mmCIF file of C-alpha atoms and ligand atoms in Angstrom:
data_model
loop_
_atom_site.group_PDB
_atom_site.id
_atom_site.type_symbol
_atom_site.label_atom_id
_atom_site.label_comp_id
_atom_site.label_asym_id
_atom_site.label_seq_id
_atom_site.Cartn_x
_atom_site.Cartn_y
_atom_site.Cartn_z
ATOM 1 C CA UNK A 15 0.172 0.117 0.120
ATOM 2 C CA UNK A 16 2.815 2.380 1.049
ATOM 3 C CA UNK A 17 4.626 1.445 -2.076
ATOM 4 C CA UNK A 18 1.845 2.015 -4.427
ATOM 5 C CA UNK A 19 1.130 5.345 -2.744
ATOM 6 C CA UNK A 20 4.659 6.528 -3.488
ATOM 7 C CA UNK A 21 4.601 5.204 -7.053
ATOM 8 C CA UNK A 22 1.435 7.099 -7.652
ATOM 9 C CA UNK A 23 2.590 10.199 -5.957
ATOM 10 C CA UNK A 24 5.844 10.036 -7.918
ATOM 11 C CA UNK A 25 4.025 9.846 -11.239
ATOM 12 C CA UNK A 26 1.669 12.558 -10.402
ATOM 13 C CA UNK A 27 4.470 14.897 -9.139
ATOM 14 C CA UNK A 28 6.632 13.897 -12.228
ATOM 15 C CA UNK A 29 3.732 14.880 -14.750
ATOM 16 C CA UNK A 30 3.056 18.003 -12.663
ATOM 17 C CA UNK A 31 6.578 19.348 -12.617
ATOM 18 C CA UNK A 32 7.697 18.068 -15.975
ATOM 19 C CA UNK A 33 7.790 21.450 -17.564
ATOM 20 C CA UNK A 34 9.785 22.618 -14.528
ATOM 21 C CA UNK A 35 12.406 19.736 -15.111
ATOM 22 C CA UNK A 36 14.231 21.905 -17.990
ATOM 23 C CA UNK A 37 15.206 24.586 -15.465
ATOM 24 C CA UNK A 38 16.481 21.998 -13.008
ATOM 25 C CA UNK A 39 19.294 21.422 -15.706
ATOM 26 C CA UNK A 40 20.114 25.136 -15.685
ATOM 27 C CA UNK A 41 23.382 25.382 -13.806
ATOM 28 C CA UNK A 42 24.497 28.490 -11.989
ATOM 29 C CA UNK A 43 28.231 29.333 -11.863
ATOM 30 C CA UNK A 44 29.852 31.819 -9.118
ATOM 31 C CA UNK A 45 31.833 34.378 -10.588
ATOM 32 C CA UNK A 46 34.546 36.797 -8.884
ATOM 33 C CA UNK A 47 36.854 39.279 -9.922
ATOM 34 C CA UNK A 48 40.482 39.820 -8.640
ATOM 35 C CA UNK A 49 40.287 43.534 -9.967
ATOM 36 C CA UNK A 50 38.106 46.025 -7.808
ATOM 37 C CA UNK A 51 34.531 46.294 -9.048
ATOM 38 C CA UNK A 52 34.972 49.993 -10.179
ATOM 39 C CA UNK A 53 37.453 49.020 -12.797
ATOM 40 C CA UNK A 54 36.390 48.950 -16.282
ATOM 41 C CA UNK A 55 37.487 45.137 -16.947
ATOM 42 C CA UNK A 56 34.803 44.304 -14.353
ATOM 43 C CA UNK A 57 32.098 46.518 -15.793
ATOM 44 C CA UNK A 58 32.796 45.034 -19.247
ATOM 45 C CA UNK A 59 32.659 41.572 -17.721
ATOM 46 C CA UNK A 60 29.399 42.221 -15.711
ATOM 47 C CA UNK A 61 27.785 43.130 -19.020
ATOM 48 C CA UNK A 62 28.999 39.974 -20.712
ATOM 49 C CA UNK A 63 27.474 38.002 -17.930
ATOM 50 C CA UNK A 64 24.155 39.891 -18.244
ATOM 51 C CA UNK A 65 24.140 38.737 -21.924
ATOM 52 C CA UNK A 66 25.145 35.427 -21.138
ATOM 53 C CA UNK A 67 22.229 35.220 -18.329
ATOM 54 C CA UNK A 68 19.759 36.534 -20.770
ATOM 55 C CA UNK A 69 20.477 34.240 -23.638
ATOM 56 C CA UNK A 70 21.240 31.361 -21.204
ATOM 57 C CA UNK A 71 17.998 30.815 -19.372
ATOM 58 C CA UNK A 72 17.486 27.074 -18.830
ATOM 59 C CA UNK A 73 21.112 26.464 -19.811
ATOM 60 C CA UNK A 74 23.498 28.233 -17.610
ATOM 61 C CA UNK A 75 23.535 31.474 -15.409
ATOM 62 C CA UNK A 76 26.459 33.433 -13.947
ATOM 63 C CA UNK A 77 26.215 34.964 -10.591
ATOM 64 C CA UNK A 78 28.465 37.737 -9.821
ATOM 65 C CA UNK A 79 29.730 37.429 -6.367
ATOM 66 C CA UNK A 80 32.033 40.545 -6.352
ATOM 67 C CA UNK A 81 35.547 41.770 -6.538
ATOM 68 C CA UNK A 82 38.404 41.832 -3.815
ATOM 69 C CA UNK A 83 36.140 42.514 -1.097
ATOM 70 C CA UNK A 84 34.771 39.173 -1.540
ATOM 71 C CA UNK A 85 37.993 37.233 -2.092
ATOM 72 C CA UNK A 86 41.431 39.113 -1.928
ATOM 73 C CA UNK A 87 43.029 39.649 -5.070
ATOM 74 C CA UNK A 88 46.110 37.403 -4.648
ATOM 75 C CA UNK A 89 43.800 34.646 -3.194
ATOM 76 C CA UNK A 90 41.179 34.397 -6.223
ATOM 77 C CA UNK A 91 43.493 31.916 -8.084
ATOM 78 C CA UNK A 92 43.253 29.558 -5.071
ATOM 79 C CA UNK A 93 39.696 30.034 -4.725
ATOM 80 C CA UNK A 94 39.214 28.829 -8.341
ATOM 81 C CA UNK A 95 41.623 25.895 -7.799
ATOM 82 C CA UNK A 96 39.760 24.551 -4.951
ATOM 83 C CA UNK A 97 36.257 25.315 -6.040
ATOM 84 C CA UNK A 98 35.323 27.836 -3.639
ATOM 85 C CA UNK A 99 34.273 29.772 -6.620
ATOM 86 C CA UNK A 100 33.759 28.508 -10.225
ATOM 87 C CA UNK A 101 35.193 31.367 -12.476
ATOM 88 C CA UNK A 102 37.572 34.175 -12.118
ATOM 89 C CA UNK A 103 38.343 37.363 -13.970
ATOM 90 C CA UNK A 104 42.020 37.640 -13.060
ATOM 91 C CA UNK A 105 45.522 37.920 -14.661
ATOM 92 C CA UNK A 106 48.411 35.518 -14.299
ATOM 93 C CA UNK A 107 50.385 37.848 -12.114
ATOM 94 C CA UNK A 108 47.823 37.279 -9.221
ATOM 95 C CA UNK A 109 48.227 33.590 -9.070
ATOM 96 C CA UNK A 110 51.959 32.895 -9.600
ATOM 97 C CA UNK A 111 51.589 31.358 -6.169
ATOM 98 C CA UNK A 112 49.901 28.288 -7.665
ATOM 99 C CA UNK A 113 51.937 28.276 -10.829
ATOM 100 C CA UNK A 114 54.970 30.402 -12.153
ATOM 101 C CA UNK A 115 53.783 29.843 -15.604
ATOM 102 C CA UNK A 116 50.733 32.114 -14.995
ATOM 103 C CA UNK A 117 52.925 35.220 -15.369
ATOM 104 C CA UNK A 118 54.196 34.244 -18.775
ATOM 105 C CA UNK A 119 50.966 35.268 -20.719
ATOM 106 C CA UNK A 120 52.232 38.780 -20.611
ATOM 107 C CA UNK A 121 55.187 37.837 -22.899
ATOM 108 C CA UNK A 122 52.656 36.716 -25.675
ATOM 109 C CA UNK A 123 53.548 38.408 -29.120
ATOM 110 C CA UNK A 124 50.733 36.324 -30.950
ATOM 111 C CA UNK A 125 46.979 37.434 -30.366
ATOM 112 C CA UNK A 126 44.671 35.330 -28.413
ATOM 113 C CA UNK A 127 42.982 34.246 -31.636
ATOM 114 C CA UNK A 128 46.277 33.029 -33.215
ATOM 115 C CA UNK A 129 47.058 31.219 -29.786
ATOM 116 C CA UNK A 130 43.965 29.044 -30.394
ATOM 117 C CA UNK A 131 45.205 28.103 -33.872
ATOM 118 C CA UNK A 132 48.854 27.352 -33.064
ATOM 119 C CA UNK A 133 48.426 25.124 -30.218
ATOM 120 C CA UNK A 134 49.289 27.819 -27.497
ATOM 121 C CA UNK A 135 45.765 27.828 -25.984
ATOM 122 C CA UNK A 136 45.736 24.017 -25.897
ATOM 123 C CA UNK A 137 49.325 23.938 -24.206
ATOM 124 C CA UNK A 138 47.908 26.798 -21.855
ATOM 125 C CA UNK A 139 44.998 24.556 -20.824
ATOM 126 C CA UNK A 140 47.197 21.589 -20.337
ATOM 127 C CA UNK A 141 49.418 23.471 -17.793
ATOM 128 C CA UNK A 142 46.728 25.509 -16.282
ATOM 129 C CA UNK A 143 44.691 22.084 -15.594
ATOM 130 C CA UNK A 144 47.694 20.084 -14.362
ATOM 131 C CA UNK A 145 48.998 22.827 -12.167
ATOM 132 C CA UNK A 146 46.233 24.786 -11.019
ATOM 133 C CA UNK A 147 43.090 22.679 -11.571
ATOM 134 C CA UNK A 148 41.889 25.169 -14.017
ATOM 135 C CA UNK A 149 40.358 25.699 -17.358
ATOM 136 C CA UNK A 150 41.678 28.712 -19.310
ATOM 137 C CA UNK A 151 38.307 30.007 -20.801
ATOM 138 C CA UNK A 152 39.305 33.109 -22.630
ATOM 139 C CA UNK A 153 41.651 36.049 -22.897
ATOM 140 C CA UNK A 154 39.709 39.334 -22.532
ATOM 141 C CA UNK A 155 42.328 42.001 -22.467
ATOM 142 C CA UNK A 156 45.325 41.862 -24.881
ATOM 143 C CA UNK A 157 46.963 44.443 -27.475
ATOM 144 C CA UNK A 158 47.831 46.476 -24.560
ATOM 145 C CA UNK A 159 51.316 47.396 -23.242
ATOM 146 C CA UNK A 160 52.283 48.061 -19.547
ATOM 147 C CA UNK A 161 54.074 51.217 -18.618
ATOM 148 C CA UNK A 162 56.046 52.562 -15.913
ATOM 149 C CA UNK A 163 54.468 55.578 -14.125
ATOM 150 C CA UNK A 164 56.667 57.904 -11.878
ATOM 151 C CA UNK A 165 56.319 61.091 -9.636
ATOM 152 C CA UNK A 166 59.985 61.498 -9.990
ATOM 153 C CA UNK A 167 61.562 62.524 -13.331
ATOM 154 C CA UNK A 168 64.101 60.092 -14.845
ATOM 155 C CA UNK A 169 66.242 60.889 -18.168
ATOM 156 C CA UNK A 170 67.432 57.322 -18.639
ATOM 157 C CA UNK A 171 65.992 53.778 -17.727
ATOM 158 C CA UNK A 172 67.662 53.728 -14.407
ATOM 159 C CA UNK A 173 65.389 53.266 -11.410
ATOM 160 C CA UNK A 174 68.116 53.192 -8.468
ATOM 161 C CA UNK A 175 66.952 54.701 -5.184
ATOM 162 C CA UNK A 176 63.287 54.682 -6.477
ATOM 163 C CA UNK A 177 60.428 52.534 -4.814
ATOM 164 C CA UNK A 178 58.090 51.083 -7.288
ATOM 165 C CA UNK A 179 54.791 49.444 -6.767
ATOM 166 C CA UNK A 180 54.888 45.974 -8.581
ATOM 167 C CA UNK A 181 53.049 42.728 -9.234
ATOM 168 C CA UNK A 182 54.988 39.744 -10.575
ATOM 169 C CA UNK A 183 54.528 41.257 -14.040
ATOM 170 C CA UNK A 184 57.153 43.714 -13.620
ATOM 171 C CA UNK A 185 59.420 42.434 -10.727
ATOM 172 C CA UNK A 186 62.215 41.070 -12.590
ATOM 173 C CA UNK A 187 62.233 43.905 -14.918
ATOM 174 C CA UNK A 188 62.309 46.782 -12.573
ATOM 175 C CA UNK A 189 64.871 45.270 -10.373
ATOM 176 C CA UNK A 190 67.102 44.680 -13.355
ATOM 177 C CA UNK A 191 66.874 48.478 -13.733
ATOM 178 C CA UNK A 192 67.830 48.989 -10.217
ATOM 179 C CA UNK A 193 64.405 49.733 -8.462
ATOM 180 C CA UNK A 194 63.362 48.685 -4.994
ATOM 181 C CA UNK A 195 60.001 47.244 -5.309
ATOM 182 C CA UNK A 196 56.863 46.474 -3.476
ATOM 183 C CA UNK A 197 54.049 44.163 -4.421
ATOM 184 C CA UNK A 198 50.447 45.534 -3.906
ATOM 185 C CA UNK A 199 47.059 44.597 -5.209
ATOM 186 C CA UNK A 200 45.505 47.336 -7.520
ATOM 187 C CA UNK A 201 43.229 48.283 -4.722
ATOM 188 C CA UNK A 202 46.008 49.444 -2.515
ATOM 189 C CA UNK A 203 47.905 51.653 -5.135
ATOM 190 C CA UNK A 204 46.034 54.901 -4.527
ATOM 191 C CA UNK A 205 46.850 55.062 -0.797
ATOM 192 C CA UNK A 206 50.456 54.013 -1.189
ATOM 193 C CA UNK A 207 50.815 57.079 -3.908
ATOM 194 C CA UNK A 208 48.863 59.439 -1.353
ATOM 195 C CA UNK A 209 51.055 58.484 1.384
ATOM 196 C CA UNK A 210 54.340 58.925 -0.771
ATOM 197 C CA UNK A 211 55.230 55.386 -0.028
ATOM 198 C CA UNK A 212 56.035 54.757 -3.723
ATOM 199 C CA UNK A 213 57.583 56.677 -6.340
ATOM 200 C CA UNK A 214 55.638 55.114 -9.024
ATOM 201 C CA UNK A 215 54.133 51.963 -10.310
ATOM 202 C CA UNK A 216 53.767 49.644 -13.127
ATOM 203 C CA UNK A 217 50.246 49.543 -14.968
ATOM 204 C CA UNK A 218 48.750 49.049 -18.441
ATOM 205 C CA UNK A 219 48.234 52.096 -20.632
ATOM 206 C CA UNK A 220 44.522 51.894 -19.823
ATOM 207 C CA UNK A 221 42.405 51.732 -16.584
ATOM 208 C CA UNK A 222 44.117 54.500 -14.635
ATOM 209 C CA UNK A 223 41.106 56.694 -14.450
ATOM 210 C CA UNK A 224 38.966 53.789 -12.882
ATOM 211 C CA UNK A 225 41.039 53.979 -9.879
ATOM 212 C CA UNK A 226 41.665 57.737 -9.769
ATOM 213 C CA UNK A 227 45.380 57.334 -10.082
ATOM 214 C CA UNK A 228 45.636 60.166 -12.452
ATOM 215 C CA UNK A 229 45.352 62.132 -9.343
ATOM 216 C CA UNK A 230 48.718 61.143 -7.857
ATOM 217 C CA UNK A 231 50.482 60.417 -11.126
ATOM 218 C CA UNK A 232 52.984 63.030 -12.805
ATOM 219 C CA UNK A 233 54.780 61.034 -15.571
ATOM 220 C CA UNK A 234 54.269 57.924 -17.955
ATOM 221 C CA UNK A 235 57.653 56.668 -19.103
ATOM 222 C CA UNK A 236 57.466 55.575 -22.923
ATOM 223 C CA UNK A 237 57.722 53.048 -24.496
ATOM 224 C CA UNK A 238 55.331 50.516 -23.023
ATOM 225 C CA UNK A 239 56.235 46.804 -22.762
ATOM 226 C CA UNK A 240 54.797 43.406 -22.606
ATOM 227 C CA UNK A 241 51.152 42.479 -23.375
ATOM 228 C CA UNK A 242 48.778 43.098 -20.608
ATOM 229 C CA UNK A 243 46.501 39.824 -19.887
ATOM 230 C CA UNK A 244 43.292 39.533 -18.211
ATOM 231 C CA UNK A 245 41.399 36.193 -18.610
ATOM 232 C CA UNK A 246 38.479 34.188 -17.446
ATOM 233 C CA UNK A 247 39.528 30.802 -15.602
ATOM 234 C CA UNK A 248 37.427 28.088 -14.403
ATOM 235 C CA UNK A 249 37.608 25.379 -11.941
ATOM 236 C CA UNK A 250 38.260 22.188 -13.923
ATOM 237 C CA UNK A 251 36.194 19.576 -11.833
ATOM 238 C CA UNK A 252 33.223 22.020 -12.095
ATOM 239 C CA UNK A 253 33.744 22.582 -15.918
ATOM 240 C CA UNK A 254 34.015 18.648 -16.368
ATOM 241 C CA UNK A 255 30.770 18.373 -14.451
ATOM 242 C CA UNK A 256 28.922 20.886 -16.418
ATOM 243 C CA UNK A 257 26.068 19.366 -18.583
ATOM 244 C CA UNK A 258 27.121 19.324 -22.225
ATOM 245 C CA UNK A 259 25.069 22.024 -23.379
ATOM 246 C CA UNK A 260 25.925 24.334 -20.565
ATOM 247 C CA UNK A 261 29.864 23.696 -21.314
ATOM 248 C CA UNK A 262 29.132 24.418 -25.176
ATOM 249 C CA UNK A 263 27.250 27.433 -24.373
ATOM 250 C CA UNK A 264 29.887 28.850 -22.024
ATOM 251 C CA UNK A 265 32.763 27.882 -24.417
ATOM 252 C CA UNK A 266 30.923 29.850 -27.288
ATOM 253 C CA UNK A 267 30.219 32.944 -25.192
ATOM 254 C CA UNK A 268 33.453 33.048 -23.690
ATOM 255 C CA UNK A 269 34.817 32.908 -27.276
ATOM 256 C CA UNK A 270 32.719 35.719 -28.340
ATOM 257 C CA UNK A 271 34.066 37.766 -25.580
ATOM 258 C CA UNK A 272 37.469 37.278 -26.471
ATOM 259 C CA UNK A 273 36.539 38.052 -30.091
ATOM 260 C CA UNK A 274 36.015 41.479 -28.961
ATOM 261 C CA UNK A 275 39.551 42.327 -28.142
ATOM 262 C CA UNK A 276 40.111 44.627 -30.821
ATOM 263 C CA UNK A 277 38.284 47.028 -28.706
ATOM 264 C CA UNK A 278 41.351 47.764 -26.788
ATOM 265 C CA UNK A 279 43.368 49.016 -29.580
ATOM 266 C CA UNK A 280 40.891 52.102 -30.028
ATOM 267 C CA UNK A 281 40.418 52.325 -26.260
ATOM 268 C CA UNK A 282 44.118 52.438 -25.634
ATOM 269 C CA UNK A 283 44.503 55.477 -27.864
ATOM 270 C CA UNK A 284 41.585 57.095 -26.044
ATOM 271 C CA UNK A 285 43.096 56.413 -22.681
ATOM 272 C CA UNK A 286 46.667 57.773 -24.064
ATOM 273 C CA UNK A 287 44.857 61.217 -24.870
ATOM 274 C CA UNK A 288 42.827 61.140 -21.622
ATOM 275 C CA UNK A 289 46.192 60.933 -19.622
ATOM 276 C CA UNK A 290 47.640 63.893 -21.604
ATOM 277 C CA UNK A 291 44.493 65.811 -20.939
ATOM 278 C CA UNK A 292 44.879 64.878 -17.219
ATOM 279 C CA UNK A 293 48.277 66.307 -17.175
ATOM 280 C CA UNK A 294 50.353 63.299 -17.185
ATOM 281 C CA UNK A 295 53.608 64.073 -18.733
ATOM 282 C CA UNK A 296 55.504 61.531 -20.900
ATOM 283 C CA UNK A 297 59.146 60.801 -20.142
ATOM 284 C CA UNK A 298 60.889 59.180 -23.288
ATOM 285 C CA UNK A 299 64.269 58.149 -24.286
ATOM 286 C CA UNK A 300 66.156 58.278 -27.759
ATOM 287 C CA UNK A 301 65.263 55.549 -30.369
ATOM 288 C CA UNK A 302 68.211 53.300 -29.376
ATOM 289 C CA UNK A 303 67.649 53.503 -25.692
ATOM 290 C CA UNK A 304 63.882 52.884 -26.191
ATOM 291 C CA UNK A 305 64.578 49.793 -28.151
ATOM 292 C CA UNK A 306 67.147 48.516 -25.660
ATOM 293 C CA UNK A 307 64.470 49.110 -23.022
ATOM 294 C CA UNK A 308 61.679 46.897 -24.469
ATOM 295 C CA UNK A 309 64.386 44.425 -25.586
ATOM 296 C CA UNK A 310 65.402 44.257 -21.955
ATOM 297 C CA UNK A 311 62.115 43.786 -20.598
ATOM 298 C CA UNK A 312 61.431 40.830 -22.916
ATOM 299 C CA UNK A 313 64.866 39.295 -22.276
ATOM 300 C CA UNK A 314 64.575 39.570 -18.505
ATOM 301 C CA UNK A 315 60.931 38.485 -18.785
ATOM 302 C CA UNK A 316 61.647 35.069 -20.648
ATOM 303 C CA UNK A 317 64.725 34.551 -18.637
ATOM 304 C CA UNK A 318 62.521 34.598 -15.504
ATOM 305 C CA UNK A 319 59.662 32.331 -17.003
ATOM 306 C CA UNK A 320 62.197 29.548 -18.242
ATOM 307 C CA UNK A 321 63.997 29.739 -15.030
ATOM 308 C CA UNK A 322 60.978 29.273 -12.898
ATOM 309 C CA UNK A 323 59.548 26.516 -15.410
ATOM 310 C CA UNK A 324 62.239 24.541 -17.078
ATOM 311 C CA UNK A 325 59.590 22.219 -17.932
ATOM 312 C CA UNK A 326 57.068 24.708 -19.841
ATOM 313 C CA UNK A 327 58.827 28.032 -20.269
ATOM 314 C CA UNK A 328 60.696 27.061 -23.375
ATOM 315 C CA UNK A 329 57.539 25.504 -25.007
ATOM 316 C CA UNK A 330 55.322 28.539 -24.054
ATOM 317 C CA UNK A 331 58.180 30.915 -25.576
ATOM 318 C CA UNK A 332 58.013 28.857 -28.742
ATOM 319 C CA UNK A 333 54.101 29.249 -29.242
ATOM 320 C CA UNK A 334 53.556 32.649 -27.637
ATOM 321 C CA UNK A 335 56.797 34.653 -29.161
ATOM 322 C CA UNK A 336 57.587 32.630 -32.273
HETATM 323 O O1 173 B 433 49.628 45.909 -12.291
HETATM 324 C C1 173 B 433 48.994 45.049 -12.196
HETATM 325 O O2 173 B 433 48.233 45.173 -11.108
HETATM 326 C C2 173 B 433 48.867 43.947 -12.962
HETATM 327 O O3 173 B 433 49.507 42.953 -13.013
HETATM 328 C C3 173 B 433 47.952 43.916 -14.050
HETATM 329 C C4 173 B 433 48.019 42.861 -14.900
HETATM 330 C C5 173 B 433 46.846 42.885 -16.115
HETATM 331 C C6 173 B 433 46.160 43.904 -16.344
HETATM 332 C C7 173 B 433 46.191 44.899 -15.240
HETATM 333 C C8 173 B 433 47.056 45.016 -14.365
#
């Protein structure tokens, strides 16, 4: 009697909720950003998530948890690795604690689109999976040089006596130029400038205004160097456990986001103008010194990457900077 009741109940309930079974397939993933929420990177990504959610009803939804107030910048990588969160917007320099290879993406001289064709993307995914339990979904910032910003004038690439804010991106290069360095998350740079704790900082050509650093910045050193990388990464176990339609959909949407990277080319030109309008003066060198400056950045960068990862450094170099 009891069994029959259960069966009847099950069938009835099943019939009643059948239309609702489709949404039960819908997966919601938790997303965090290692960059502060008021940064353009994050706003762009939230817009992308809105689109993903609108078009992904019944398949996949992305739930934005927050920025470094939710999980501190340098802990986001580990949160993805361990599955505390599912997806992160971050950059390799913020999770070198998990794998030194993460920081090598700044050295890419071929585009993200090209990296998907020449095997670099597959290699990255192998390393990221093996070492950080991550899937590398998409690179959403590229075509963007880093610069050295200063509050003291220099007339040659010589930083002895200057204290510069860094992340792993700039460490080897700025130290090779004689700087003493201090690592901070982006969220702490404004205060460090305000208090005069640092004489300058490394940062991309863009996104300075998001954090109001123009108020505390006198000079930008030209030329820029490297290729700023910001990406979406995901916990590998979570990725594997996704229903196939959700995985395909996420992959498609991530690829579409990466496909918009040409945006940065014009945006960076605008940001350069905006810096000049805000009174940031450029400090530049003669042509030979400029060439040597960029060359040194590259040399020091790859030497560091290969030393940190004798296993994968050379392979990354072959595919990212052929
Ligand atoms: O300077 C930084 O915080 C940093 O490493 C970085 C990397 C990519 C984009 C923006 C900043």
